[in-house]
Short mmCIF file of C-alpha atoms in Angstrom, two decimals:
data_model
loop_
_atom_site.label_atom_id
_atom_site.label_comp_id
_atom_site.label_asym_id
_atom_site.label_seq_id
_atom_site.Cartn_x
_atom_site.Cartn_y
_atom_site.Cartn_z
CA MET A 12 39.40 -12.83 47.39
CA LYS A 13 37.79 -16.37 46.66
CA ARG A 14 39.48 -19.22 47.03
CA VAL A 15 40.44 -21.97 44.65
CA PRO A 16 37.84 -23.85 43.59
CA ARG A 17 37.62 -27.42 44.75
CA VAL A 18 35.82 -29.52 42.36
CA VAL A 19 34.34 -27.78 38.49
CA VAL A 20 30.82 -28.82 37.40
CA PHE A 21 30.21 -28.31 33.41
CA ASP A 22 26.61 -28.02 31.23
CA LEU A 23 26.74 -30.24 28.37
CA GLY A 24 25.08 -28.85 25.43
CA LYS A 25 27.29 -25.29 24.32
CA VAL A 26 29.80 -25.82 26.85
CA LEU A 27 31.88 -29.59 26.12
CA VAL A 28 29.22 -30.21 22.61
CA GLU A 29 27.33 -28.38 20.29
CA PHE A 30 24.24 -29.59 19.45
CA ASP A 31 21.76 -28.26 16.48
CA TYR A 32 17.70 -29.97 16.60
CA SER A 33 17.19 -29.63 13.12
CA ILE A 34 19.76 -32.17 12.16
CA ALA A 35 17.50 -34.33 14.13
CA ALA A 36 14.24 -32.74 12.54
CA ARG A 37 15.63 -33.19 8.99
CA GLY A 38 16.55 -36.89 9.36
CA ILE A 39 12.93 -37.52 11.16
CA ALA A 40 11.33 -36.03 8.38
CA ALA A 41 13.18 -38.05 5.67
CA ARG A 42 11.63 -41.24 7.42
CA GLY A 43 8.31 -39.68 8.95
CA THR A 44 5.00 -37.43 6.63
CA SER A 45 6.17 -34.20 7.54
CA ASP A 46 8.86 -32.02 6.36
CA PRO A 47 11.19 -30.55 8.11
CA VAL A 48 10.13 -27.05 9.41
CA ALA A 49 7.16 -28.92 10.70
CA VAL A 50 9.05 -31.73 12.38
CA GLN A 51 10.96 -28.39 14.18
CA LYS A 52 8.24 -26.76 14.80
CA PHE A 53 6.63 -29.95 16.83
CA LEU A 54 10.08 -30.54 18.82
CA ASP A 55 10.34 -26.95 19.74
CA HIS A 56 6.63 -26.15 20.56
CA SER A 57 5.11 -28.50 21.90
CA PRO A 58 5.80 -29.56 25.77
CA LEU A 59 7.16 -33.29 24.87
CA LEU A 60 10.66 -31.94 25.12
CA PHE A 61 10.89 -30.28 28.32
CA ARG A 62 8.24 -33.33 29.32
CA TYR A 63 11.04 -36.12 28.87
CA GLU A 64 14.22 -33.85 29.91
CA THR A 65 12.32 -33.87 32.94
CA GLY A 66 11.77 -37.57 33.27
CA LEU A 67 8.21 -37.37 33.22
CA MET A 68 7.48 -39.32 30.04
CA THR A 69 9.35 -42.86 29.41
CA LYS A 70 11.54 -42.91 26.01
CA GLN A 71 8.93 -45.01 24.70
CA GLU A 72 6.17 -42.95 25.41
CA PHE A 73 8.37 -39.72 24.12
CA PHE A 74 8.90 -41.92 20.50
CA ASN A 75 4.64 -43.01 20.40
CA GLU A 76 4.09 -38.94 20.95
CA VAL A 77 6.86 -38.35 18.59
CA ARG A 78 5.73 -40.49 16.00
CA ALA A 79 1.84 -39.78 16.16
CA GLY A 80 3.12 -36.00 15.68
CA THR A 81 5.50 -36.62 12.84
CA GLY A 82 4.27 -39.89 11.10
CA PHE A 83 7.65 -41.15 11.69
CA LYS A 84 7.76 -44.53 10.46
CA GLY A 85 10.73 -45.96 11.97
CA ASP A 86 11.42 -47.88 14.80
CA ILE A 87 12.90 -46.53 18.40
CA GLU A 88 16.41 -47.77 17.56
CA GLU A 89 16.19 -45.87 14.11
CA PHE A 90 14.99 -43.17 16.06
CA GLY A 91 16.94 -42.63 18.79
CA ARG A 92 19.68 -42.46 16.20
CA ILE A 93 18.58 -39.86 14.76
CA PHE A 94 17.12 -38.11 17.76
CA GLY A 95 20.87 -38.67 19.22
CA ASP A 96 22.90 -37.41 16.48
CA ILE A 97 22.64 -33.89 16.86
CA PHE A 98 26.05 -33.49 18.70
CA GLU A 99 29.86 -32.11 18.04
CA PRO A 100 32.73 -32.04 21.02
CA ILE A 101 33.63 -28.63 21.24
CA PRO A 102 37.54 -30.08 21.06
CA ALA A 103 38.50 -26.94 23.50
CA MET A 104 36.49 -27.60 26.35
CA VAL A 105 37.10 -31.07 25.58
CA GLU A 106 41.14 -30.03 25.96
CA LEU A 107 39.91 -28.28 29.10
CA HIS A 108 38.85 -31.12 30.83
CA ALA A 109 41.26 -33.03 30.60
CA ALA A 110 43.82 -30.26 32.02
CA LEU A 111 41.48 -30.09 34.57
CA ARG A 112 41.44 -33.75 35.05
CA ALA A 113 45.59 -34.21 35.00
CA ARG A 114 45.59 -31.81 37.55
CA ARG A 115 43.81 -34.25 39.57
CA VAL A 116 40.37 -31.94 39.91
CA PRO A 117 37.10 -33.36 40.56
CA THR A 118 34.62 -32.85 37.34
CA PHE A 119 31.06 -33.28 37.05
CA ILE A 120 28.10 -33.02 34.53
CA PHE A 121 24.98 -30.97 35.31
CA SER A 122 22.80 -30.71 32.48
CA ASN A 123 18.77 -30.49 31.30
CA THR A 124 19.01 -33.51 29.06
CA ASN A 125 17.91 -36.84 28.21
CA GLU A 126 17.80 -40.65 27.72
CA LEU A 127 18.81 -40.49 24.11
CA ALA A 128 21.30 -37.81 24.05
CA VAL A 129 23.32 -38.53 26.58
CA ALA A 130 22.96 -43.09 25.51
CA HIS A 131 24.70 -41.16 21.81
CA ILE A 132 27.31 -39.14 24.15
CA ARG A 133 27.91 -41.76 26.23
CA ASN A 134 28.55 -44.67 23.38
CA SER A 135 30.00 -41.44 20.85
CA PHE A 136 32.51 -39.27 22.74
CA PRO A 137 34.78 -41.37 25.09
CA PHE A 138 35.60 -38.10 26.69
CA PHE A 139 32.22 -38.48 28.50
CA SER A 140 33.12 -41.28 30.86
CA ASN A 141 35.33 -39.40 32.48
CA PHE A 142 33.34 -36.98 35.10
CA GLU A 143 32.78 -37.83 38.61
CA ASP A 144 28.84 -38.44 38.25
CA TYR A 145 26.73 -36.70 36.23
CA ILE A 146 23.58 -34.79 37.36
CA LEU A 147 21.08 -35.16 34.66
CA SER A 148 17.65 -33.60 34.56
CA TYR A 149 15.62 -36.16 33.51
CA GLN A 150 16.57 -38.68 36.72
CA HIS A 151 15.52 -36.03 39.34
CA GLY A 152 12.69 -34.44 37.81
CA ALA A 153 13.73 -30.69 37.95
CA MET A 154 15.33 -28.58 35.24
CA LYS A 155 17.83 -25.81 35.79
CA PRO A 156 17.62 -23.22 37.32
CA GLN A 157 15.32 -25.36 39.65
CA ALA A 158 16.92 -24.84 42.75
CA ARG A 159 16.48 -28.46 43.90
CA LEU A 160 19.03 -29.85 41.15
CA TYR A 161 21.55 -27.33 42.43
CA LYS A 162 20.82 -28.96 45.37
CA VAL A 163 21.56 -32.02 43.79
CA VAL A 164 24.79 -30.83 42.71
CA GLU A 165 26.38 -30.45 46.57
CA GLU A 166 24.96 -33.58 47.63
CA LYS A 167 26.72 -35.36 45.11
CA THR A 168 29.90 -33.17 44.61
CA ARG A 169 29.88 -32.94 48.89
CA ARG A 170 30.82 -29.26 47.76
CA ALA A 171 29.31 -25.88 48.19
CA GLY A 172 29.68 -22.20 47.62
CA GLU A 173 32.85 -20.82 46.71
CA ASP A 174 34.47 -24.66 46.36
CA ILE A 175 32.26 -25.40 43.07
CA LEU A 176 33.00 -23.87 39.85
CA TYR A 177 30.34 -24.12 37.80
CA LEU A 178 30.29 -23.35 33.47
CA ASP A 179 27.24 -22.85 31.60
CA ASP A 180 26.13 -21.15 28.64
CA ARG A 181 22.94 -19.53 30.25
CA PRO A 182 23.12 -16.84 32.34
CA GLU A 183 19.83 -17.55 34.33
CA ASN A 184 21.63 -20.92 35.19
CA LEU A 185 24.20 -19.45 36.45
CA ALA A 186 22.56 -16.95 38.60
CA ALA A 187 20.59 -19.73 40.96
CA GLY A 188 24.26 -21.02 41.17
CA ALA A 189 25.57 -17.68 41.96
CA ALA A 190 22.53 -17.52 44.34
CA ARG A 191 24.33 -20.21 46.55
CA GLY A 192 27.61 -18.75 46.59
CA TRP A 193 28.73 -21.08 43.73
CA GLN A 194 31.73 -19.46 41.20
CA VAL A 195 30.61 -19.47 37.82
CA VAL A 196 31.41 -18.60 34.06
CA LEU A 197 29.23 -17.59 31.22
CA GLN A 198 30.71 -20.11 28.74
CA GLU A 199 30.58 -17.61 25.24
CA THR A 200 33.83 -19.10 23.71
CA PRO A 201 35.77 -21.66 24.71
CA GLU A 202 39.02 -18.68 25.02
CA GLN A 203 36.85 -16.77 27.69
CA SER A 204 36.66 -19.74 29.51
CA TRP A 205 40.04 -21.07 29.39
CA ALA A 206 41.37 -17.29 30.83
CA ALA A 207 38.04 -17.74 33.83
CA VAL A 208 39.49 -21.11 34.93
CA LYS A 209 42.95 -20.25 34.46
CA GLY A 210 42.08 -16.84 36.96
CA SER A 211 40.31 -19.21 39.19
CA GLY A 212 44.03 -20.80 40.10
CA LEU A 213 43.11 -24.13 38.74
CA LEU A 214 45.20 -24.50 36.18
CA ALA A 215 48.48 -22.31 35.73
#
């Protein structure tokens, strides 16, 4: 029988917040020379986002590349608002995090993400400030499911193996955690995630 975890590690996108890059595509297109479909294709199929989320580009460099590729006519501040404004909290999961905090369970964010997204989420959603620490791909030059990013989680949490409970919506990311002995929960619905966390013994 597995022991009760000591910390909970949350993915961000599709776990605590929903996101839709088509919103950014429409906003960029409205201020540029490309239509929303072309902007969406540019974001989806170029290596830019991967490079930005692994820290291989600065915010300014990312902006310059997107501006060149889409004809965006605004400044970097406007671009940041448009690019970041694609998120909405998932209320039931925010409540799950609050319930764990009330039980004094240490919680962490573990996400493939970028500086613009994190700045917007931090400024827009108060719950984001209530974690012990944040393991963010762009700050470490690696993305899930690369093993070295999971090692950073273990260093930050000072836990390993079954002491870590990890929630993510992508099976390949969970598989990398399970390979290290972590307890893992596939985020499909908030109700299932609540049930899994209760089943771990962390919540009644």
